[in-house]
mmCIF file of C-alpha atoms and ligand atoms in Angstrom:
data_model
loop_
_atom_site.group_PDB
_atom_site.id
_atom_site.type_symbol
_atom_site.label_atom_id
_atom_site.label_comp_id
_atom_site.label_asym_id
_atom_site.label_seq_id
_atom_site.Cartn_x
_atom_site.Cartn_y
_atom_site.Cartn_z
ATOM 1 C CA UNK A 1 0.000 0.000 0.000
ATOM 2 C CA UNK A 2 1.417 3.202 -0.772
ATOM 3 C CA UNK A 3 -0.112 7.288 -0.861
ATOM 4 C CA UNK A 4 -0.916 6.899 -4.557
ATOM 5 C CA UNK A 5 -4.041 4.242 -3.725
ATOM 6 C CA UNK A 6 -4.443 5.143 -0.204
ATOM 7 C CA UNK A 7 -8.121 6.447 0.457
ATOM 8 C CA UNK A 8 -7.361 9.674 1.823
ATOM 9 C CA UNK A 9 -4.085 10.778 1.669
ATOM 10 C CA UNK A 10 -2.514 14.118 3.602
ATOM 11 C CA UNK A 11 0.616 15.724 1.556
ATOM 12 C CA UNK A 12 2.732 17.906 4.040
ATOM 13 C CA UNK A 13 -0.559 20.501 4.545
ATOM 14 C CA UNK A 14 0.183 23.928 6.202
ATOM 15 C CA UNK A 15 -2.626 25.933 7.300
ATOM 16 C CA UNK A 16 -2.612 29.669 9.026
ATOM 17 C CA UNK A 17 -5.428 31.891 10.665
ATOM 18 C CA UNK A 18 -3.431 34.990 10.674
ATOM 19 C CA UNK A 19 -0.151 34.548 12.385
ATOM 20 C CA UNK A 20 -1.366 31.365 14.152
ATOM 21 C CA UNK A 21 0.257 28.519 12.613
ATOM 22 C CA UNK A 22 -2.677 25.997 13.401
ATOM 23 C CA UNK A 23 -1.605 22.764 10.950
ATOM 24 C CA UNK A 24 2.309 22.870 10.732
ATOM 25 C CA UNK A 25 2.981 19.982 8.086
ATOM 26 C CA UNK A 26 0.628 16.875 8.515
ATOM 27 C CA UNK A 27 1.294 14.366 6.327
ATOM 28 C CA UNK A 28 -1.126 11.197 6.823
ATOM 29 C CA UNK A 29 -2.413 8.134 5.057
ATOM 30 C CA UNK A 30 -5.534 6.108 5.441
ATOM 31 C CA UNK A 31 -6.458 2.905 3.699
ATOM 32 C CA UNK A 32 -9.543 2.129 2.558
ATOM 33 C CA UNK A 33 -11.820 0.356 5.606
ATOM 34 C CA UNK A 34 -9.174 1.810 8.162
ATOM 35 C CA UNK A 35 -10.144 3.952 10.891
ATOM 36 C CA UNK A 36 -8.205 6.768 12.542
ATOM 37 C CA UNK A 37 -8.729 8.091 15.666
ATOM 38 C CA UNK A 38 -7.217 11.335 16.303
ATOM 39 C CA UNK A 39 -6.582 12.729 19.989
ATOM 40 C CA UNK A 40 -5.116 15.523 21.136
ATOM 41 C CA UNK A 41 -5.579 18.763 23.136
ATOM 42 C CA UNK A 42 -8.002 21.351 22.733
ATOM 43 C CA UNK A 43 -6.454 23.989 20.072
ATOM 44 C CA UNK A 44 -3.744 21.225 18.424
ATOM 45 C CA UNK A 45 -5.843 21.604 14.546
ATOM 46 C CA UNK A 46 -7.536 18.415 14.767
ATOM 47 C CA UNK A 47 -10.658 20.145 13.852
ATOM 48 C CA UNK A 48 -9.124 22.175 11.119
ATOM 49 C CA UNK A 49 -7.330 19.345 9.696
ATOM 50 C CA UNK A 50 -10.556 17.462 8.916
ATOM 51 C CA UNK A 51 -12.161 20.412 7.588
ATOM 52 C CA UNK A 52 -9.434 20.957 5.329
ATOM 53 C CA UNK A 53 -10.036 16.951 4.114
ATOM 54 C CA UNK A 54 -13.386 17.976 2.726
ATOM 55 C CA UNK A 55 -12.097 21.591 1.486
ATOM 56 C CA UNK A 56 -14.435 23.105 4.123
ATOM 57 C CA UNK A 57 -10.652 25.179 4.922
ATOM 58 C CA UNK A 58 -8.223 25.749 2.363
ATOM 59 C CA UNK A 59 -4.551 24.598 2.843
ATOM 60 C CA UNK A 60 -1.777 27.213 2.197
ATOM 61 C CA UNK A 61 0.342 24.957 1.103
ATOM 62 C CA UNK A 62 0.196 21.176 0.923
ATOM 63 C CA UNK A 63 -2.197 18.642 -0.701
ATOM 64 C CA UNK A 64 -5.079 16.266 -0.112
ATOM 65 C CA UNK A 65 -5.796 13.346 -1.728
ATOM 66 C CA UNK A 66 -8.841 11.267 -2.344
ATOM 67 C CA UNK A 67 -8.589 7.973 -3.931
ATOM 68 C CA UNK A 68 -5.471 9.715 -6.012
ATOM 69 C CA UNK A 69 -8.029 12.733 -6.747
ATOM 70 C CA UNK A 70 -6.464 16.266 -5.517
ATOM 71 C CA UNK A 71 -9.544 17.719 -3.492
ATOM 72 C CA UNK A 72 -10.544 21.106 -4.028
ATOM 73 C CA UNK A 73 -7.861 21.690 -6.732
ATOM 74 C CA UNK A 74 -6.797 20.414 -10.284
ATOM 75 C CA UNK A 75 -3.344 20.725 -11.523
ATOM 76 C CA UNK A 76 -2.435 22.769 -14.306
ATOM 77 C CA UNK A 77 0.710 23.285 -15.742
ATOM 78 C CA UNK A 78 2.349 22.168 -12.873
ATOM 79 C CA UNK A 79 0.316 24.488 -10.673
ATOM 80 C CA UNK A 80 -2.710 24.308 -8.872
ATOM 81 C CA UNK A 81 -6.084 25.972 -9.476
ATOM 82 C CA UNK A 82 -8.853 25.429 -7.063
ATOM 83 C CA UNK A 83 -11.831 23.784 -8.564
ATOM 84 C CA UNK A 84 -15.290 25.723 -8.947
ATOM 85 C CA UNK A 85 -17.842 25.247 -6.412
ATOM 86 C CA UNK A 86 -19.998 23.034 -8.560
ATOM 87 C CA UNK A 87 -16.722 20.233 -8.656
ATOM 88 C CA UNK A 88 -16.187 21.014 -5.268
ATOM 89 C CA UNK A 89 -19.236 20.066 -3.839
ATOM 90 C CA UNK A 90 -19.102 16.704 -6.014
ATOM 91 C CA UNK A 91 -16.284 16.316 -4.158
ATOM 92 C CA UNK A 92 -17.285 16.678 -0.801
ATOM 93 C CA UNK A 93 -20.357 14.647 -1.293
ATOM 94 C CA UNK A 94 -17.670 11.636 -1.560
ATOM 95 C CA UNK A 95 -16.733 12.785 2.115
ATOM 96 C CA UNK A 96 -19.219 11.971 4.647
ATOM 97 C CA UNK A 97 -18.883 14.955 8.364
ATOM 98 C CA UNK A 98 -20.631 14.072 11.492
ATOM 99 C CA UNK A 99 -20.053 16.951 13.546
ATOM 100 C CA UNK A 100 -20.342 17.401 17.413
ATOM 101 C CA UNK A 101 -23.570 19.546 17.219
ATOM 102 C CA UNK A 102 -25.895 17.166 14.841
ATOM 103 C CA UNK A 103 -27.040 20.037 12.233
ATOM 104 C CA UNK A 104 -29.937 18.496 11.540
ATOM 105 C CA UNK A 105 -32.688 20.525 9.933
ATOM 106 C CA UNK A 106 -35.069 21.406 12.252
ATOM 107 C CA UNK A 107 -38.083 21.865 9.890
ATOM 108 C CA UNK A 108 -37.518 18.312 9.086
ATOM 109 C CA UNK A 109 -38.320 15.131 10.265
ATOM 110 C CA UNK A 110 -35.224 12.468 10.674
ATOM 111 C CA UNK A 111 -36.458 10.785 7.473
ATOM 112 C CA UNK A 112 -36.549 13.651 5.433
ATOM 113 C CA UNK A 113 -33.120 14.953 6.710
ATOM 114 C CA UNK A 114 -31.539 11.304 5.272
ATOM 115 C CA UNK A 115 -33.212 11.854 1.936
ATOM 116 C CA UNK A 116 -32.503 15.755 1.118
ATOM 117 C CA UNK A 117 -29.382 14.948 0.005
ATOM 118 C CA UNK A 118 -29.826 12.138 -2.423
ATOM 119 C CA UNK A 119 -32.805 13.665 -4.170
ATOM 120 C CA UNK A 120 -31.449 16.751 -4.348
ATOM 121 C CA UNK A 121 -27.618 16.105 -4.591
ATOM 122 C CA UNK A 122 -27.695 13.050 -6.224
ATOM 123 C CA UNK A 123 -30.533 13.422 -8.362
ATOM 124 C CA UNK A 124 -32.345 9.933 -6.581
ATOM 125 C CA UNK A 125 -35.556 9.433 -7.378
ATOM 126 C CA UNK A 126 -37.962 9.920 -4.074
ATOM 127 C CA UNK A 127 -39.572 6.552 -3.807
ATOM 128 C CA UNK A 128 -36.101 4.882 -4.204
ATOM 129 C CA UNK A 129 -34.334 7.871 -1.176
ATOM 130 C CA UNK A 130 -37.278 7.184 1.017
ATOM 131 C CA UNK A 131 -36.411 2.921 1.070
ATOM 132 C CA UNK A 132 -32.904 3.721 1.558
ATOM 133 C CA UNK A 133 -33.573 6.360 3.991
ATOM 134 C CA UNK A 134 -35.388 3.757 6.369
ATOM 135 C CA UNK A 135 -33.484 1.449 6.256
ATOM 136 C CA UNK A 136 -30.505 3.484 6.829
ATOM 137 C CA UNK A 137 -32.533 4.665 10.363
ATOM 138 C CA UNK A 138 -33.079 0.931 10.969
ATOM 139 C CA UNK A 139 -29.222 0.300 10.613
ATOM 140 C CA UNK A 140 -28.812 2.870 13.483
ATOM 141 C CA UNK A 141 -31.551 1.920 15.173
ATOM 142 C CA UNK A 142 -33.882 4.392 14.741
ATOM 143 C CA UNK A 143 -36.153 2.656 12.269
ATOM 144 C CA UNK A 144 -39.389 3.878 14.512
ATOM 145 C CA UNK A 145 -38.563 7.644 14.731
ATOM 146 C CA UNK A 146 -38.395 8.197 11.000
ATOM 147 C CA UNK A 147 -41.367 10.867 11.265
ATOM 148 C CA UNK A 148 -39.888 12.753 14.794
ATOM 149 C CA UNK A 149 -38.775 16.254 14.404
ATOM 150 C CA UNK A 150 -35.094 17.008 16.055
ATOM 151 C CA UNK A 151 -37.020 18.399 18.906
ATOM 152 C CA UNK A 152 -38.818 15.044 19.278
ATOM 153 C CA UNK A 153 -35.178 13.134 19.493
ATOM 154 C CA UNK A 154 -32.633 12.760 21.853
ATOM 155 C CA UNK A 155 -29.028 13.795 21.409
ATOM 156 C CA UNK A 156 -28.150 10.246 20.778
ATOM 157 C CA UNK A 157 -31.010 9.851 18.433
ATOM 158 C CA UNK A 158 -30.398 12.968 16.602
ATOM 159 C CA UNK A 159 -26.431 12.032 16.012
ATOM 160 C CA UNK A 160 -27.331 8.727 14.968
ATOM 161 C CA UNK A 161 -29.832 10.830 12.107
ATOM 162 C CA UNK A 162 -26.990 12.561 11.289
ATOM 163 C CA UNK A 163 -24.611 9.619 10.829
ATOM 164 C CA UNK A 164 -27.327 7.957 8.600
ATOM 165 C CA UNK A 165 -27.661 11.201 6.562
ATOM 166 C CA UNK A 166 -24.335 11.084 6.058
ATOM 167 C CA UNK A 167 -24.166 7.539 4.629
ATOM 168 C CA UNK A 168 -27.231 8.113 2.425
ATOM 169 C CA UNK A 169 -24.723 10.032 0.247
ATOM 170 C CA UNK A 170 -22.814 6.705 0.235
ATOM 171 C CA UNK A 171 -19.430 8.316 1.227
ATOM 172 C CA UNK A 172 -15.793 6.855 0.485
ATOM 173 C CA UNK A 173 -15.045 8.189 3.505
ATOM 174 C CA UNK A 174 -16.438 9.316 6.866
ATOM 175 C CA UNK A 175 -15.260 12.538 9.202
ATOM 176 C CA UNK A 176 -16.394 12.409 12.791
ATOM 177 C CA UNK A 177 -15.555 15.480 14.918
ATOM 178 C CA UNK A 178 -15.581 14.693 18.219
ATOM 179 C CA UNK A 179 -19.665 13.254 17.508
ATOM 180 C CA UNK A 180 -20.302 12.567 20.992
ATOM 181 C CA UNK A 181 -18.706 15.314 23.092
ATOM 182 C CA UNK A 182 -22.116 17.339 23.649
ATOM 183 C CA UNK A 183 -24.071 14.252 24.193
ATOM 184 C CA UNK A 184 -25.224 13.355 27.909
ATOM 185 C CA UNK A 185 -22.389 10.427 29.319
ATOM 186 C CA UNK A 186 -25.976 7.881 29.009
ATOM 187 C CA UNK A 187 -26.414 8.689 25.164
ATOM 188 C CA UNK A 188 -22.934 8.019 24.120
ATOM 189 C CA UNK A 189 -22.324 4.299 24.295
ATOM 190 C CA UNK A 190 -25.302 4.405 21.491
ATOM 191 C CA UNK A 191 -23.523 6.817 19.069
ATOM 192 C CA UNK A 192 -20.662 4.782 19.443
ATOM 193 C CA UNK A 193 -22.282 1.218 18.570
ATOM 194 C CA UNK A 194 -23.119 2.834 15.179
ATOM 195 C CA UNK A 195 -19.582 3.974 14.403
ATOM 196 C CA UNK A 196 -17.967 0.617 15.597
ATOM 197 C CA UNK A 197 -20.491 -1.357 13.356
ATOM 198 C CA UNK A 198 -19.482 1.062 10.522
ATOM 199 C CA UNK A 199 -15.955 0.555 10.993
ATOM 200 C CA UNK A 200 -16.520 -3.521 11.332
ATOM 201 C CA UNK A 201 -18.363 -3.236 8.184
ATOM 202 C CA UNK A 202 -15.228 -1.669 6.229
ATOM 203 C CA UNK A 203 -16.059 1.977 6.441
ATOM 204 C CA UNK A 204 -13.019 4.290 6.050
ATOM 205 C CA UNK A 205 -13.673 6.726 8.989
ATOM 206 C CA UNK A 206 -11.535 9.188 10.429
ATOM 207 C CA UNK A 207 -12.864 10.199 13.601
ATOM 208 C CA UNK A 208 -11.525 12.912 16.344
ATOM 209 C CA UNK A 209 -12.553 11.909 19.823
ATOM 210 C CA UNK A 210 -11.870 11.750 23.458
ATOM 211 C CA UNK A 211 -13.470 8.070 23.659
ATOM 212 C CA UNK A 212 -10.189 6.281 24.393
ATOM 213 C CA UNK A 213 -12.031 3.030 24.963
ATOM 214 C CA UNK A 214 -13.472 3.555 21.250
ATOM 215 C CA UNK A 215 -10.164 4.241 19.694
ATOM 216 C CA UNK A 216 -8.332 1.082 22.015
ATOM 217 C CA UNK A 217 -11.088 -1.474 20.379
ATOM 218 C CA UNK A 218 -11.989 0.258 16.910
ATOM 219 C CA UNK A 219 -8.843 2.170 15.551
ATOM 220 C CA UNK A 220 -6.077 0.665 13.518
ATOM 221 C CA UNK A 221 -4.194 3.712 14.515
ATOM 222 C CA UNK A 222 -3.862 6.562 16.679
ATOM 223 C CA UNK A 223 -2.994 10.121 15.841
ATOM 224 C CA UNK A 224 -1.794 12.242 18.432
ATOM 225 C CA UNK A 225 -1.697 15.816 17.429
ATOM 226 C CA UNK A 226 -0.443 18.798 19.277
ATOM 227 C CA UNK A 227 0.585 22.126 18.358
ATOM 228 C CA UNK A 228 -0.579 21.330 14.610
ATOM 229 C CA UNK A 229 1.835 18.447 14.101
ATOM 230 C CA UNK A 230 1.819 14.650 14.227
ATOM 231 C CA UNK A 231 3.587 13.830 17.734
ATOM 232 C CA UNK A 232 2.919 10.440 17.329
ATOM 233 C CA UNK A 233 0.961 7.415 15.546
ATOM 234 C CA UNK A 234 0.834 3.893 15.987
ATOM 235 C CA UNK A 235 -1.367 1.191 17.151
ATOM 236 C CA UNK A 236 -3.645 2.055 19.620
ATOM 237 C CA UNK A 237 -2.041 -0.801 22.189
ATOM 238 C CA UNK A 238 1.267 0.921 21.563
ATOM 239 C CA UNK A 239 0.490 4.357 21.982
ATOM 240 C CA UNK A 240 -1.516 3.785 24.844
ATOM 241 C CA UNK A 241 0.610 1.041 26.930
ATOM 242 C CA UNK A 242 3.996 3.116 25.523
ATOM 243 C CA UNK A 243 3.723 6.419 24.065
ATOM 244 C CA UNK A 244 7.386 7.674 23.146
ATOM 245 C CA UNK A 245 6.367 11.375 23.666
ATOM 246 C CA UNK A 246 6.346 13.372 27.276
ATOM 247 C CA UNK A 247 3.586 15.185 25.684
ATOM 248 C CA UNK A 248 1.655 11.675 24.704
ATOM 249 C CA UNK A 249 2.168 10.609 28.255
ATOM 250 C CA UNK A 250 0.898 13.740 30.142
ATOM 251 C CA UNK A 251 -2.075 13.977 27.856
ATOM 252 C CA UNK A 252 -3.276 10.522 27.792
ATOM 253 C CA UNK A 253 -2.565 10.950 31.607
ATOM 254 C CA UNK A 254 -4.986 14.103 32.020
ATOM 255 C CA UNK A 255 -8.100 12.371 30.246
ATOM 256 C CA UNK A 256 -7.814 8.581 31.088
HETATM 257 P P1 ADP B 1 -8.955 21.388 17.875
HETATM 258 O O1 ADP B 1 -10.081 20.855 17.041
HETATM 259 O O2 ADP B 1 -7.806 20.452 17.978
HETATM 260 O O3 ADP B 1 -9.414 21.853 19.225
HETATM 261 P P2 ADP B 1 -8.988 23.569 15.991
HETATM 262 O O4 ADP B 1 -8.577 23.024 14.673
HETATM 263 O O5 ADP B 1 -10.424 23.821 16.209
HETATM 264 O O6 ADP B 1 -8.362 22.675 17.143
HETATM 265 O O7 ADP B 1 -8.258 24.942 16.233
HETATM 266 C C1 ADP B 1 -6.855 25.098 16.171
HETATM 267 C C2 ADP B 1 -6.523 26.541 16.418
HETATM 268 O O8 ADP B 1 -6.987 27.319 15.323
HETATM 269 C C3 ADP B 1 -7.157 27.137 17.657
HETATM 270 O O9 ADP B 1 -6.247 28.005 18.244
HETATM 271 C C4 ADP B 1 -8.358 27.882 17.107
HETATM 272 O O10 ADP B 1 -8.693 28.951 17.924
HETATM 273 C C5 ADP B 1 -7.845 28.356 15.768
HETATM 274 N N1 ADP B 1 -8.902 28.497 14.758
HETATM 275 C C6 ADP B 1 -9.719 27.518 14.310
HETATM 276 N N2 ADP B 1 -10.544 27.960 13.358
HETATM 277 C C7 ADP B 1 -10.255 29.291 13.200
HETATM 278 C C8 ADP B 1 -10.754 30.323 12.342
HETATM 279 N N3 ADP B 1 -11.732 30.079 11.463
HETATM 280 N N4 ADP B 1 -10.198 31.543 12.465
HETATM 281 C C9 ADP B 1 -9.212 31.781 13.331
HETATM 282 N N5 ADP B 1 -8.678 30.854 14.158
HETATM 283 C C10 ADP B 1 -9.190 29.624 14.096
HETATM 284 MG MG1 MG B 2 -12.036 20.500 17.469
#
C-alpha cells in the first residue's frame, strides 16, 4: 500500500489563521476500511485538519488526496487551481462529516433529513431515497422515529440521524468530529455502537474523539496531534501502553 491508492491521503498541509500557525505539516495516510482516531488537546488543529479533508478550509500549502483525486484543486501546468464550487461540492459529497452539534434541519423530520441529500444532490428518485432512507434509520436503530422532528429526538437519536444522513450520500469516507462530546455520558455508548459497526463493516472513517475506549477497540491507529503536528501514531495498544512522547504521556494521563 502506498499514498498513490491510499483512500485519503494528507501531503505535508500547512494551514494559518493569521499569524497562528494551526496545521504545521501533517502528512497522513488512510487505507480504505481503516479507521483513525485522532486525539489531542483542545487547540492542536484536529478540527481544522478534517475540515481541510473535505475543502471546508483551504490549505496554504500542501495537498489532499482522495482515492489519487487532488480535493478542491486540479493541476495545471504544474500548478494548482482550485476547482469551482460546482466540482467542489461533487467532491465533498464523496466525504461523509458528522459533527459534534448534529445540524440536523429542524423543519424536518429524521427521514426527510436522510433523503434531502440524495434527491437533491444526487438526483435519486424519491420513492427509491425514502427505502434507503429507512433502512438506513433501521441500521442505526432508529427505524421507529423516521417521522420525529429534532425536537422530538434525543441527542443520541439525533447524532445517529446525522450519521445515517451522512451515509445516504454513500461516502468513500467518513469525518467524525468529536460526535459525541455534547451528548449526555448515558447517550454516548449508542452513538458509538453505530460507528464501531461502521468501521466492522469496512467503512473508512476518520474520527476525532476523546473516547479512548473507542479508539483502544476500533482504531487501527492513533494520531496524536499537538501544536498542529503529528507527535505520534501507531497502534492504539502501543500508543496507549507506551507512548514515546512526554507530551503523549501527560495527555493521555490528564483524560484517562
Ligand atoms: P482542535 O479541534 O484540535 O481543538 P482547531 O482546529 O479547532 O483545534 O483549532 C486550532 C486553532 O486554530 C485554535 O487556536 C483555534 O482557535 C484556531 N482556529 C480555528 N478555526 C479558526 C478560524 N476560522 N479563524 C481563526 N482561528 C481559528
Ligand atoms: Mg475540534
Amino acid at each position: 500500500m502506498n499514498a498513490q491508492n491510499a483512500m485519503v491521503y494528507v501531503e505535508d498541509v500547512h494551514k494559518k489563521f493569521g499569524h497562528l500557525e494551526v496545521l504545521r505539516g501533517i502528512t497522513l495516510e488512510v487505507q480504505k476500511g481503516q479507521t483513525i482516531v485522532i486525539i489531542g488537546p483542545s487547540g492542536s488543529g484536529k478540527s481544522t485538519l478534517l475540515r481541510c479533508i473535505n475543502h471546508l478550509e483551504k490549505v496554504d500549502s500542501g495537498r489532499i488526496y482522495l482515492e489519487g483525486h487532488l480535493v478542491g484543486y486540479k493541476e495545471v501546468n504544474g500548478r494548482l487551481v482550485e476547482l469551482p464550487p460546482k466540482a467542489v461540492a461533487r467532491q465533498r459529497a464523496e466525504i461523509g462529516m458528522v459533527f459534534q452539534r448534529f445540524n440536523l434541519f429542524s423543519h424536518m423530520t429524521a427521514l426527510e433529513n436522510v433523503i434531502e441529500a440524495p434527491i437533491h444532490v444526487r438526483g435519486v428518485p424519491k420513492k427509491q431515497a425514502i427505502e434507503e432512507g429507512l433502512s438506513l434509520l433501521s441500521k442505526v436503530g432508529l427505524a421507529d422515529k423516521a417521522n420525529n422532528y429534532p425536537s422530538q429526538l434525543s441527542g443520541g437519536q439525533q447524532q445517529r440521524v446525522a450519521i445515517a444522513r451522512a451515509l445516504a450520500m454513500h461516502p468513500k469516507v467518513m469525518l467524525f468530529d468529536e460526535p459525541t462530546s455534547a451528548l449526555d455520558p448515558e447517550l454516548v455508548g449508542e452513538v458509538l455502537t453505530v460507528m464501531e459497526n461502521l468501521a466492522y463493516e469496512g467503512m473508512t472513517m476518520i474520527v476525532v474523539t476523546h473516547e479512548m475506549g473507542f479508539a483502544r477497540e476500533v482504531a487501527d491507529e492513533v494520531v496524536f496531534m499537538d501544536h498542529g503536528v503529528i507527535l505520534e501514531q501507531g497502534k492504539p495498544e502501543d500508543i496507549f501502553s507506551n507512548p514515546q512522547h512526554e507530551r503523549t504521556r501527560t495527555f493521555l494521563r490528564a483524560i484517562l
